[in-house]
Amino acid sequence: MDTETPKNAQGRPKGRGRPRSFDPDAALDAAVLVFWEKGYDGTSVADLTSAMGINRPSLYATYGNKRDLFIQAIDRYAATYGSRTFSALQSGTDNRTAIQRFFEASIDCALAEGTPRGCLINTVATEAAETDADLRDKLARMFEQTDVAIGRRMAENRTSYESSRHDPDELAQMAHSVTHSIMTRARAGASREDLNKIATSFVSVLFPSPESPASRVDA
C-alpha cells in the first residue's frame, strides 16, 4: 500500500476534515443494488444518496460523479457477486461438473432473493455502454478476462475425449455466452425451471458421454 496523500475520485487531495461517518464499502454495495434495479439512466443522484445513507457532498467527495460511482459499482459487483460464479467453476473436479456448477451459480445470482434479477454487468452496464465508448472498452476487457479464465480452467482438466471435440477457448466463449443468456432471460422474468433447462441442455450437448448419440459424428 502506498503512502501518498489520499485523493478523492477526481484525483484531488482530500482534506483533513471530520472523518467519514459511513462505511464506504457498505455504501457502495447499496449503490450496486440501486443501479442493478433501476439501470444507469433510471437512477438519480437522489436515489443513490437515499440508498447509501449519505448526502451529495459525501457522495461526490468519496466516489466522484454518478458515472464514476457506476464504474466503481461495476467493479464491486464483479468482486462480490461475480466472484461466486468463478468459485463454483473452480470447485468442479472435471469440466462437465465445473460448467454445471458455473451455470448453477449464475442462475442463483440471477434469481437471488433480496437482489434485482439478472446481472449488473450483462443486463445493465451493457445497455449504458451503447453511448459510452470508455465503458464499452472496459466491458470488452472484462469479458475477455472472463473468457480467458474459463478457458484456462477447461484446458487444465480436459480429458483426451474432450480434446478431440472442442478447443478450450471456444468452449469458454460458448459457456460465457450461455451465462449472458441466463442473465438476460432472468431479467425478463424467466423461471428457475426455464433457466435450468437451458443450462442442462447446453451441458448435455457440449459434454455428452462417448456412447451417447450426440457424441457421434457421421463420417
Tab-separated table of C-alpha atoms in Angstrom:
chain	number	residue	atom	x	y	z
A	1	MET	CA	0.000	0.000	0.000
A	2	ASP	CA	1.392	3.399	-0.928
A	3	THR	CA	1.815	6.298	1.500
A	4	GLU	CA	0.799	9.117	-0.822
A	5	THR	CA	-1.670	11.733	0.323
A	6	PRO	CA	-5.195	10.259	-0.032
A	7	LYS	CA	-7.118	11.576	-3.015
A	8	ASN	CA	-10.775	11.613	-3.874
A	9	ALA	CA	-12.313	10.124	-7.034
A	10	GLN	CA	-11.278	13.186	-9.065
A	11	GLY	CA	-7.635	12.808	-8.046
A	12	ARG	CA	-7.583	15.862	-5.776
A	13	PRO	CA	-6.042	15.588	-2.279
A	14	LYS	CA	-8.645	15.011	0.378
A	15	GLY	CA	-8.971	17.498	3.160
A	16	ARG	CA	-8.310	16.701	6.786
A	17	GLY	CA	-11.821	17.444	7.961
A	18	ARG	CA	-14.070	15.260	10.024
A	19	PRO	CA	-13.616	11.519	9.457
A	20	ARG	CA	-16.250	9.691	7.441
A	21	SER	CA	-19.331	8.737	9.387
A	22	PHE	CA	-20.218	5.911	6.991
A	23	ASP	CA	-18.694	2.713	5.638
A	24	PRO	CA	-17.623	3.381	2.005
A	25	ASP	CA	-17.861	-0.309	1.055
A	26	ALA	CA	-21.324	-0.737	2.555
A	27	ALA	CA	-22.487	2.438	0.823
A	28	LEU	CA	-21.029	1.185	-2.454
A	29	ASP	CA	-22.868	-2.121	-2.018
A	30	ALA	CA	-26.087	-0.128	-1.685
A	31	ALA	CA	-25.270	1.764	-4.882
A	32	VAL	CA	-24.741	-1.546	-6.682
A	33	LEU	CA	-28.294	-2.590	-5.853
A	34	VAL	CA	-29.776	0.723	-6.985
A	35	PHE	CA	-28.019	0.675	-10.353
A	36	TRP	CA	-28.825	-3.022	-10.741
A	37	GLU	CA	-32.523	-2.427	-10.157
A	38	LYS	CA	-33.084	0.888	-11.933
A	39	GLY	CA	-30.366	0.894	-14.603
A	40	TYR	CA	-27.892	3.712	-15.124
A	41	ASP	CA	-30.257	6.181	-16.796
A	42	GLY	CA	-33.097	5.346	-14.432
A	43	THR	CA	-31.019	6.054	-11.342
A	44	SER	CA	-30.905	9.582	-9.942
A	45	VAL	CA	-28.366	11.010	-7.524
A	46	ALA	CA	-31.230	11.330	-5.029
A	47	ASP	CA	-31.885	7.579	-5.399
A	48	LEU	CA	-28.233	6.897	-4.647
A	49	THR	CA	-27.847	9.184	-1.642
A	50	SER	CA	-31.066	7.818	-0.132
A	51	ALA	CA	-29.997	4.195	-0.506
A	52	MET	CA	-26.398	4.830	0.525
A	53	GLY	CA	-27.363	6.896	3.563
A	54	ILE	CA	-25.103	9.817	2.647
A	55	ASN	CA	-25.533	13.336	1.313
A	56	ARG	CA	-24.462	14.670	-2.070
A	57	PRO	CA	-21.202	16.272	-0.866
A	58	SER	CA	-20.127	12.983	0.705
A	59	LEU	CA	-21.007	11.072	-2.469
A	60	TYR	CA	-19.026	13.427	-4.696
A	61	ALA	CA	-16.082	13.637	-2.308
A	62	THR	CA	-15.811	9.865	-1.895
A	63	TYR	CA	-16.834	8.425	-5.255
A	64	GLY	CA	-16.929	11.272	-7.780
A	65	ASN	CA	-19.908	11.908	-10.015
A	66	LYS	CA	-22.687	9.476	-10.900
A	67	ARG	CA	-20.722	7.887	-13.733
A	68	ASP	CA	-17.624	7.491	-11.544
A	69	LEU	CA	-19.776	5.756	-8.961
A	70	PHE	CA	-21.291	3.489	-11.612
A	71	ILE	CA	-17.836	2.342	-12.723
A	72	GLN	CA	-16.925	1.575	-9.109
A	73	ALA	CA	-20.223	-0.262	-8.686
A	74	ILE	CA	-19.385	-2.466	-11.683
A	75	ASP	CA	-16.018	-3.370	-10.173
A	76	ARG	CA	-17.621	-4.002	-6.790
A	77	TYR	CA	-20.236	-6.267	-8.362
A	78	ALA	CA	-17.537	-8.237	-10.186
A	79	ALA	CA	-15.536	-8.667	-6.984
A	80	THR	CA	-18.525	-9.819	-4.926
A	81	TYR	CA	-21.406	-11.379	-6.861
A	82	GLY	CA	-19.242	-12.216	-9.876
A	83	SER	CA	-16.613	-13.976	-7.805
A	84	ARG	CA	-19.188	-16.524	-6.628
A	85	THR	CA	-19.626	-17.946	-10.113
A	86	PHE	CA	-15.880	-18.351	-10.522
A	87	SER	CA	-15.587	-20.082	-7.177
A	88	ALA	CA	-18.219	-22.531	-8.413
A	89	LEU	CA	-16.305	-23.029	-11.664
A	90	GLN	CA	-13.139	-23.904	-9.746
A	91	SER	CA	-14.958	-26.356	-7.479
A	92	GLY	CA	-15.659	-28.921	-10.182
A	93	THR	CA	-13.257	-31.854	-10.399
A	94	ASP	CA	-13.930	-32.278	-14.122
A	95	ASN	CA	-15.028	-29.883	-16.844
A	96	ARG	CA	-18.600	-31.083	-17.085
A	97	THR	CA	-19.120	-30.630	-13.357
A	98	ALA	CA	-17.282	-27.297	-13.402
A	99	ILE	CA	-19.553	-25.881	-16.112
A	100	GLN	CA	-22.657	-27.279	-14.418
A	101	ARG	CA	-21.724	-25.537	-11.184
A	102	PHE	CA	-20.794	-22.368	-13.064
A	103	PHE	CA	-24.274	-22.253	-14.592
A	104	GLU	CA	-25.964	-23.125	-11.297
A	105	ALA	CA	-24.137	-20.284	-9.555
A	106	SER	CA	-25.072	-17.909	-12.376
A	107	ILE	CA	-28.736	-18.868	-12.040
A	108	ASP	CA	-28.575	-18.464	-8.262
A	109	CYS	CA	-27.110	-14.985	-8.689
A	110	ALA	CA	-29.671	-14.013	-11.332
A	111	LEU	CA	-32.630	-15.081	-9.166
A	112	ALA	CA	-31.358	-14.492	-5.626
A	113	GLU	CA	-33.836	-13.118	-3.113
A	114	GLY	CA	-33.053	-9.601	-1.963
A	115	THR	CA	-31.358	-8.538	-5.187
A	116	PRO	CA	-32.698	-7.486	-8.592
A	117	ARG	CA	-32.994	-10.092	-11.328
A	118	GLY	CA	-30.282	-10.536	-13.897
A	119	CYS	CA	-26.791	-9.094	-13.715
A	120	LEU	CA	-25.479	-5.576	-13.216
A	121	ILE	CA	-22.834	-6.115	-15.880
A	122	ASN	CA	-24.646	-8.175	-18.516
A	123	THR	CA	-28.090	-6.588	-18.302
A	124	VAL	CA	-27.391	-3.040	-17.073
A	125	ALA	CA	-23.848	-1.956	-17.908
A	126	THR	CA	-24.066	-3.265	-21.479
A	127	GLU	CA	-27.071	-1.019	-22.086
A	128	ALA	CA	-25.270	2.011	-20.666
A	129	ALA	CA	-22.245	1.196	-22.809
A	130	GLU	CA	-24.173	1.941	-26.006
A	131	THR	CA	-23.438	5.644	-25.556
A	132	ASP	CA	-20.170	5.388	-23.599
A	133	ALA	CA	-17.099	4.294	-25.551
A	134	ASP	CA	-14.885	4.053	-22.463
A	135	LEU	CA	-17.408	1.827	-20.754
A	136	ARG	CA	-17.621	-0.366	-23.868
A	137	ASP	CA	-13.848	-0.799	-23.748
A	138	LYS	CA	-13.993	-1.648	-20.055
A	139	LEU	CA	-16.669	-4.287	-20.577
A	140	ALA	CA	-14.803	-5.758	-23.543
A	141	ARG	CA	-11.747	-6.202	-21.336
A	142	MET	CA	-13.831	-7.754	-18.569
A	143	PHE	CA	-15.490	-10.191	-20.961
A	144	GLU	CA	-12.140	-11.160	-22.445
A	145	GLN	CA	-10.702	-11.766	-18.981
A	146	THR	CA	-13.666	-13.986	-18.172
A	147	ASP	CA	-13.219	-15.957	-21.398
A	148	VAL	CA	-9.534	-16.460	-20.596
A	149	ALA	CA	-10.255	-17.584	-17.024
A	150	ILE	CA	-12.873	-20.127	-18.129
A	151	GLY	CA	-10.663	-21.331	-20.976
A	152	ARG	CA	-7.746	-21.857	-18.612
A	153	ARG	CA	-9.962	-23.920	-16.324
A	154	MET	CA	-11.155	-26.025	-19.264
A	155	ALA	CA	-7.611	-26.603	-20.508
A	156	GLU	CA	-6.323	-27.674	-17.098
A	157	ASN	CA	-8.816	-30.515	-16.649
A	158	ARG	CA	-9.909	-31.620	-20.096
A	159	THR	CA	-9.862	-35.280	-20.954
A	160	SER	CA	-8.496	-36.752	-24.162
A	161	TYR	CA	-12.090	-37.212	-25.333
A	162	GLU	CA	-12.879	-33.550	-24.726
A	163	SER	CA	-9.680	-32.538	-26.505
A	164	SER	CA	-10.913	-34.219	-29.658
A	165	ARG	CA	-14.206	-32.297	-29.599
A	166	HIS	CA	-13.630	-28.711	-28.501
A	167	ASP	CA	-10.933	-26.121	-28.211
A	168	PRO	CA	-10.988	-24.904	-24.559
A	169	ASP	CA	-11.041	-21.246	-25.586
A	170	GLU	CA	-14.013	-21.793	-27.891
A	171	LEU	CA	-15.770	-23.762	-25.172
A	172	ALA	CA	-15.130	-20.911	-22.745
A	173	GLN	CA	-16.715	-18.366	-25.070
A	174	MET	CA	-19.756	-20.576	-25.565
A	175	ALA	CA	-20.182	-21.175	-21.831
A	176	HIS	CA	-19.765	-17.481	-21.094
A	177	SER	CA	-22.372	-16.646	-23.738
A	178	VAL	CA	-24.832	-19.035	-22.094
A	179	THR	CA	-24.484	-17.141	-18.815
A	180	HIS	CA	-25.274	-13.915	-20.688
A	181	SER	CA	-28.451	-15.550	-21.962
A	182	ILE	CA	-29.299	-16.790	-18.474
A	183	MET	CA	-28.947	-13.296	-17.014
A	184	THR	CA	-30.947	-11.630	-19.786
A	185	ARG	CA	-33.764	-14.184	-19.588
A	186	ALA	CA	-33.842	-13.904	-15.800
A	187	ARG	CA	-34.180	-10.145	-16.099
A	188	ALA	CA	-37.121	-10.682	-18.459
A	189	GLY	CA	-38.886	-12.964	-15.978
A	190	ALA	CA	-37.742	-16.495	-16.813
A	191	SER	CA	-38.277	-19.048	-14.064
A	192	ARG	CA	-35.587	-21.128	-12.431
A	193	GLU	CA	-37.003	-24.159	-14.220
A	194	ASP	CA	-36.630	-22.421	-17.585
A	195	LEU	CA	-33.058	-21.396	-16.856
A	196	ASN	CA	-32.123	-24.841	-15.560
A	197	LYS	CA	-33.368	-26.370	-18.814
A	198	ILE	CA	-31.138	-24.053	-20.831
A	199	ALA	CA	-28.112	-24.871	-18.704
A	200	THR	CA	-28.764	-28.614	-18.701
A	201	SER	CA	-29.271	-28.726	-22.466
A	202	PHE	CA	-26.022	-26.909	-23.110
A	203	VAL	CA	-24.041	-29.173	-20.791
A	204	SER	CA	-25.558	-32.279	-22.421
A	205	VAL	CA	-24.599	-31.119	-25.902
A	206	LEU	CA	-21.090	-29.979	-25.003
A	207	PHE	CA	-20.217	-32.843	-22.647
A	208	PRO	CA	-22.027	-35.966	-23.877
A	209	SER	CA	-20.807	-39.366	-22.847
A	210	PRO	CA	-18.803	-41.124	-25.586
A	211	GLU	CA	-21.668	-43.605	-26.040
A	212	SER	CA	-24.462	-41.046	-26.440
A	213	PRO	CA	-25.921	-40.180	-29.873
A	214	ALA	CA	-24.851	-36.551	-29.502
A	215	SER	CA	-21.232	-37.612	-29.275
A	216	ARG	CA	-21.219	-39.430	-32.633
A	217	VAL	CA	-20.232	-37.585	-35.763
A	218	ASP	CA	-21.268	-39.001	-39.130
A	219	ALA	CA	-18.366	-39.869	-41.342
